[in-house]
């Protein structure tokens, strides 16, 4: 809550004791904001027929990050788009196509009602109910999100290869196979770097 942060609010914005720590944190925040934004922006651009893309994601992340840092009293909280949001926006776009409705008015009212529900739930402290139930609901939702993205990734890598078509230009087929190899290499590198914290090649500060 903001009252609990008020004693520390000034120190959050004052001169830091360690400039390298600030630079490392800034670079870290920039990278982990930029990469997911570009990835999910590309996904949203495909799911929404380019109604939403990288420009909208980066701009909204910057605006909400600044506002949250100033008014929430927590400047170190990282705000950005996530996988469930990208799936929600793509699903909402398909709903507008089904009901022959304009996307942006539908998107506006969806965000308005979602924001109102968040404000109301935080005002009455509904988050305390989390301690009254098991984490099964969030875990099954996380499982669904994980399976969805694994399926989408495999589909986008394998489907364009034209496994059952033989009259495709060899250069185009080679490009599709190169994309598949790059995807597999990216997965392998990411999996390897996931355990970088346990490496003993450098100091702990470098590994993390």
mmCIF file of C-alpha atoms in Angstrom:
data_model
loop_
_atom_site.group_PDB
_atom_site.id
_atom_site.type_symbol
_atom_site.label_atom_id
_atom_site.label_comp_id
_atom_site.label_asym_id
_atom_site.label_seq_id
_atom_site.Cartn_x
_atom_site.Cartn_y
_atom_site.Cartn_z
ATOM 1 C CA UNK A 1 0.000 0.000 0.000
ATOM 2 C CA UNK A 2 1.134 3.551 -0.675
ATOM 3 C CA UNK A 3 1.048 4.673 3.003
ATOM 4 C CA UNK A 4 3.488 1.894 3.850
ATOM 5 C CA UNK A 5 5.837 3.085 1.114
ATOM 6 C CA UNK A 6 5.756 6.783 1.975
ATOM 7 C CA UNK A 7 8.733 6.650 4.418
ATOM 8 C CA UNK A 8 10.847 5.121 1.645
ATOM 9 C CA UNK A 9 9.446 7.124 -1.260
ATOM 10 C CA UNK A 10 12.085 9.854 -1.139
ATOM 11 C CA UNK A 11 14.999 7.443 -0.904
ATOM 12 C CA UNK A 12 13.705 5.559 -3.956
ATOM 13 C CA UNK A 13 14.232 8.663 -6.073
ATOM 14 C CA UNK A 14 17.272 10.190 -4.354
ATOM 15 C CA UNK A 15 20.924 9.716 -5.290
ATOM 16 C CA UNK A 16 21.842 6.004 -5.123
ATOM 17 C CA UNK A 17 24.646 4.720 -2.976
ATOM 18 C CA UNK A 18 26.010 2.545 -5.763
ATOM 19 C CA UNK A 19 25.932 3.839 -9.346
ATOM 20 C CA UNK A 20 26.923 0.465 -10.926
ATOM 21 C CA UNK A 21 23.948 -1.150 -9.207
ATOM 22 C CA UNK A 22 21.634 1.431 -10.745
ATOM 23 C CA UNK A 23 23.168 0.951 -14.190
ATOM 24 C CA UNK A 24 22.872 -2.829 -13.943
ATOM 25 C CA UNK A 25 19.266 -2.579 -12.796
ATOM 26 C CA UNK A 26 18.454 -0.125 -15.603
ATOM 27 C CA UNK A 27 19.981 -2.355 -18.264
ATOM 28 C CA UNK A 28 18.259 -5.403 -16.789
ATOM 29 C CA UNK A 29 14.873 -3.665 -16.717
ATOM 30 C CA UNK A 30 15.321 -2.396 -20.284
ATOM 31 C CA UNK A 31 16.173 -5.831 -21.659
ATOM 32 C CA UNK A 32 13.438 -7.751 -19.875
ATOM 33 C CA UNK A 33 10.941 -5.096 -20.947
ATOM 34 C CA UNK A 34 12.026 -4.875 -24.572
ATOM 35 C CA UNK A 35 12.388 -8.540 -25.500
ATOM 36 C CA UNK A 36 8.957 -9.752 -24.254
ATOM 37 C CA UNK A 37 7.351 -6.625 -25.704
ATOM 38 C CA UNK A 38 8.722 -7.374 -29.161
ATOM 39 C CA UNK A 39 7.862 -11.078 -28.949
ATOM 40 C CA UNK A 40 4.305 -10.581 -27.749
ATOM 41 C CA UNK A 41 3.845 -7.594 -30.066
ATOM 42 C CA UNK A 42 4.593 -9.783 -33.047
ATOM 43 C CA UNK A 43 2.096 -12.340 -31.749
ATOM 44 C CA UNK A 44 -0.557 -9.682 -31.200
ATOM 45 C CA UNK A 45 0.030 -8.189 -34.632
ATOM 46 C CA UNK A 46 -0.791 -11.547 -36.197
ATOM 47 C CA UNK A 47 -3.732 -12.246 -33.904
ATOM 48 C CA UNK A 48 -5.305 -8.793 -34.350
ATOM 49 C CA UNK A 49 -4.548 -8.202 -38.053
ATOM 50 C CA UNK A 50 -2.001 -5.519 -37.176
ATOM 51 C CA UNK A 51 -4.482 -3.558 -35.052
ATOM 52 C CA UNK A 52 -1.974 -3.814 -32.199
ATOM 53 C CA UNK A 53 1.756 -4.143 -32.639
ATOM 54 C CA UNK A 54 5.196 -3.219 -31.356
ATOM 55 C CA UNK A 55 4.572 0.537 -31.292
ATOM 56 C CA UNK A 56 1.449 0.204 -29.153
ATOM 57 C CA UNK A 57 3.092 -2.282 -26.796
ATOM 58 C CA UNK A 58 6.232 -0.219 -26.235
ATOM 59 C CA UNK A 59 4.316 3.039 -25.799
ATOM 60 C CA UNK A 60 1.780 1.565 -23.379
ATOM 61 C CA UNK A 61 4.531 -0.166 -21.366
ATOM 62 C CA UNK A 62 6.452 3.114 -21.061
ATOM 63 C CA UNK A 63 3.406 5.178 -20.050
ATOM 64 C CA UNK A 64 2.046 2.722 -17.494
ATOM 65 C CA UNK A 65 5.542 2.117 -16.109
ATOM 66 C CA UNK A 66 6.082 5.836 -15.492
ATOM 67 C CA UNK A 67 2.631 6.352 -13.981
ATOM 68 C CA UNK A 68 2.939 3.304 -11.734
ATOM 69 C CA UNK A 69 6.403 4.301 -10.547
ATOM 70 C CA UNK A 70 5.233 7.786 -9.599
ATOM 71 C CA UNK A 71 1.802 7.158 -8.108
ATOM 72 C CA UNK A 72 2.185 3.649 -6.688
ATOM 73 C CA UNK A 73 5.360 4.448 -4.771
ATOM 74 C CA UNK A 74 7.202 1.456 -6.235
ATOM 75 C CA UNK A 75 9.608 2.639 -8.940
ATOM 76 C CA UNK A 76 11.341 -0.732 -9.196
ATOM 77 C CA UNK A 77 8.215 -2.641 -10.241
ATOM 78 C CA UNK A 78 8.474 -3.709 -13.877
ATOM 79 C CA UNK A 79 5.279 -3.275 -15.892
ATOM 80 C CA UNK A 80 4.821 -4.926 -19.248
ATOM 81 C CA UNK A 81 2.753 -7.221 -21.418
ATOM 82 C CA UNK A 82 2.510 -10.918 -20.608
ATOM 83 C CA UNK A 83 1.451 -14.040 -22.433
ATOM 84 C CA UNK A 84 -2.099 -14.205 -21.046
ATOM 85 C CA UNK A 85 -2.702 -10.603 -22.135
ATOM 86 C CA UNK A 86 -1.554 -11.374 -25.677
ATOM 87 C CA UNK A 87 -3.877 -14.383 -25.822
ATOM 88 C CA UNK A 88 -6.758 -12.325 -24.402
ATOM 89 C CA UNK A 89 -6.315 -9.581 -27.009
ATOM 90 C CA UNK A 90 -6.175 -12.095 -29.826
ATOM 91 C CA UNK A 91 -9.309 -13.831 -28.554
ATOM 92 C CA UNK A 92 -11.125 -10.499 -28.210
ATOM 93 C CA UNK A 93 -10.266 -9.668 -31.827
ATOM 94 C CA UNK A 94 -11.745 -12.960 -32.996
ATOM 95 C CA UNK A 95 -14.888 -12.190 -30.984
ATOM 96 C CA UNK A 96 -15.298 -8.870 -32.785
ATOM 97 C CA UNK A 97 -15.015 -10.676 -36.101
ATOM 98 C CA UNK A 98 -17.625 -13.195 -35.001
ATOM 99 C CA UNK A 99 -20.111 -10.511 -33.946
ATOM 100 C CA UNK A 100 -19.117 -8.087 -36.742
ATOM 101 C CA UNK A 101 -18.139 -5.357 -34.265
ATOM 102 C CA UNK A 102 -15.452 -2.682 -34.302
ATOM 103 C CA UNK A 103 -12.364 -3.852 -32.466
ATOM 104 C CA UNK A 104 -11.159 -0.699 -30.732
ATOM 105 C CA UNK A 105 -14.504 0.239 -29.095
ATOM 106 C CA UNK A 106 -14.776 -3.359 -27.893
ATOM 107 C CA UNK A 107 -11.177 -3.222 -26.681
ATOM 108 C CA UNK A 108 -11.814 0.077 -24.886
ATOM 109 C CA UNK A 109 -14.820 -1.212 -22.945
ATOM 110 C CA UNK A 110 -13.028 -4.458 -22.103
ATOM 111 C CA UNK A 111 -10.102 -2.539 -20.619
ATOM 112 C CA UNK A 112 -12.426 -0.106 -18.835
ATOM 113 C CA UNK A 113 -14.399 -2.853 -17.119
ATOM 114 C CA UNK A 114 -11.231 -4.803 -16.299
ATOM 115 C CA UNK A 115 -9.661 -1.689 -14.787
ATOM 116 C CA UNK A 116 -12.806 -0.987 -12.754
ATOM 117 C CA UNK A 117 -12.855 -4.545 -11.425
ATOM 118 C CA UNK A 118 -9.183 -4.282 -10.450
ATOM 119 C CA UNK A 119 -9.773 -1.010 -8.605
ATOM 120 C CA UNK A 120 -12.836 -2.383 -6.817
ATOM 121 C CA UNK A 121 -11.097 -5.607 -5.807
ATOM 122 C CA UNK A 122 -8.066 -3.740 -4.469
ATOM 123 C CA UNK A 123 -10.253 -1.247 -2.606
ATOM 124 C CA UNK A 124 -12.078 -3.953 -0.646
ATOM 125 C CA UNK A 125 -9.036 -6.193 -0.249
ATOM 126 C CA UNK A 126 -10.243 -9.194 -2.262
ATOM 127 C CA UNK A 127 -6.637 -10.281 -2.619
ATOM 128 C CA UNK A 128 -6.839 -11.557 0.968
ATOM 129 C CA UNK A 129 -9.103 -14.333 -0.310
ATOM 130 C CA UNK A 130 -6.083 -15.886 -2.008
ATOM 131 C CA UNK A 131 -5.002 -17.191 1.388
ATOM 132 C CA UNK A 132 -8.375 -18.887 1.822
ATOM 133 C CA UNK A 133 -8.159 -21.113 -1.252
ATOM 134 C CA UNK A 134 -5.614 -23.450 -2.777
ATOM 135 C CA UNK A 135 -3.325 -22.296 -5.614
ATOM 136 C CA UNK A 136 -4.930 -24.860 -7.925
ATOM 137 C CA UNK A 137 -6.759 -22.222 -9.975
ATOM 138 C CA UNK A 138 -3.624 -20.223 -10.775
ATOM 139 C CA UNK A 139 -1.601 -23.368 -11.414
ATOM 140 C CA UNK A 140 -4.082 -24.811 -13.892
ATOM 141 C CA UNK A 141 -4.230 -21.441 -15.645
ATOM 142 C CA UNK A 142 -0.438 -21.300 -15.848
ATOM 143 C CA UNK A 143 -0.485 -24.841 -17.273
ATOM 144 C CA UNK A 144 -2.978 -23.756 -19.915
ATOM 145 C CA UNK A 145 -0.862 -20.727 -20.865
ATOM 146 C CA UNK A 146 2.283 -22.847 -21.066
ATOM 147 C CA UNK A 147 0.649 -25.491 -23.256
ATOM 148 C CA UNK A 148 -0.878 -22.812 -25.479
ATOM 149 C CA UNK A 149 2.470 -21.158 -26.168
ATOM 150 C CA UNK A 150 4.244 -24.470 -26.715
ATOM 151 C CA UNK A 151 1.573 -25.417 -29.237
ATOM 152 C CA UNK A 152 1.730 -22.044 -31.008
ATOM 153 C CA UNK A 153 5.528 -22.152 -31.182
ATOM 154 C CA UNK A 154 5.620 -25.677 -32.590
ATOM 155 C CA UNK A 155 2.818 -24.856 -35.050
ATOM 156 C CA UNK A 156 4.538 -21.741 -36.368
ATOM 157 C CA UNK A 157 7.823 -23.597 -36.797
ATOM 158 C CA UNK A 158 6.536 -26.831 -38.364
ATOM 159 C CA UNK A 159 3.442 -25.820 -40.326
ATOM 160 C CA UNK A 160 5.242 -23.579 -42.887
ATOM 161 C CA UNK A 161 7.651 -26.367 -43.908
ATOM 162 C CA UNK A 162 5.154 -27.828 -46.453
ATOM 163 C CA UNK A 163 5.737 -31.410 -45.435
ATOM 164 C CA UNK A 164 3.082 -32.725 -47.820
ATOM 165 C CA UNK A 165 3.796 -30.361 -50.722
ATOM 166 C CA UNK A 166 6.519 -31.046 -53.264
ATOM 167 C CA UNK A 167 6.019 -28.226 -55.745
ATOM 168 C CA UNK A 168 7.389 -25.535 -53.415
ATOM 169 C CA UNK A 169 10.353 -23.408 -54.427
ATOM 170 C CA UNK A 170 13.510 -25.012 -52.950
ATOM 171 C CA UNK A 171 14.808 -21.662 -51.737
ATOM 172 C CA UNK A 172 11.577 -20.992 -49.829
ATOM 173 C CA UNK A 173 11.608 -24.495 -48.339
ATOM 174 C CA UNK A 174 15.233 -24.020 -47.286
ATOM 175 C CA UNK A 175 14.300 -20.773 -45.574
ATOM 176 C CA UNK A 176 11.541 -22.529 -43.662
ATOM 177 C CA UNK A 177 13.943 -25.232 -42.487
ATOM 178 C CA UNK A 178 16.432 -22.549 -41.453
ATOM 179 C CA UNK A 179 13.695 -20.937 -39.362
ATOM 180 C CA UNK A 180 13.008 -24.287 -37.705
ATOM 181 C CA UNK A 181 16.703 -24.777 -36.918
ATOM 182 C CA UNK A 182 16.959 -21.252 -35.478
ATOM 183 C CA UNK A 183 13.936 -21.919 -33.295
ATOM 184 C CA UNK A 184 15.431 -25.166 -31.999
ATOM 185 C CA UNK A 185 18.769 -23.447 -31.390
ATOM 186 C CA UNK A 186 17.052 -20.614 -29.498
ATOM 187 C CA UNK A 187 15.219 -23.133 -27.337
ATOM 188 C CA UNK A 188 18.465 -24.964 -26.571
ATOM 189 C CA UNK A 189 20.345 -21.759 -25.718
ATOM 190 C CA UNK A 190 17.517 -20.544 -23.483
ATOM 191 C CA UNK A 191 17.382 -23.865 -21.672
ATOM 192 C CA UNK A 192 21.146 -23.815 -21.143
ATOM 193 C CA UNK A 193 21.229 -20.222 -19.899
ATOM 194 C CA UNK A 194 18.407 -21.006 -17.485
ATOM 195 C CA UNK A 195 20.998 -22.805 -15.348
ATOM 196 C CA UNK A 196 23.697 -20.133 -15.740
ATOM 197 C CA UNK A 197 23.382 -19.198 -12.080
ATOM 198 C CA UNK A 198 24.891 -22.563 -11.130
ATOM 199 C CA UNK A 199 27.935 -22.130 -13.372
ATOM 200 C CA UNK A 200 31.340 -21.646 -11.753
ATOM 201 C CA UNK A 201 33.086 -19.972 -14.689
ATOM 202 C CA UNK A 202 32.744 -16.447 -13.313
ATOM 203 C CA UNK A 203 31.719 -14.719 -10.129
ATOM 204 C CA UNK A 204 28.123 -14.897 -8.931
ATOM 205 C CA UNK A 205 27.501 -11.257 -9.903
ATOM 206 C CA UNK A 206 28.420 -11.975 -13.531
ATOM 207 C CA UNK A 207 26.433 -15.219 -13.698
ATOM 208 C CA UNK A 208 23.269 -13.614 -12.374
#
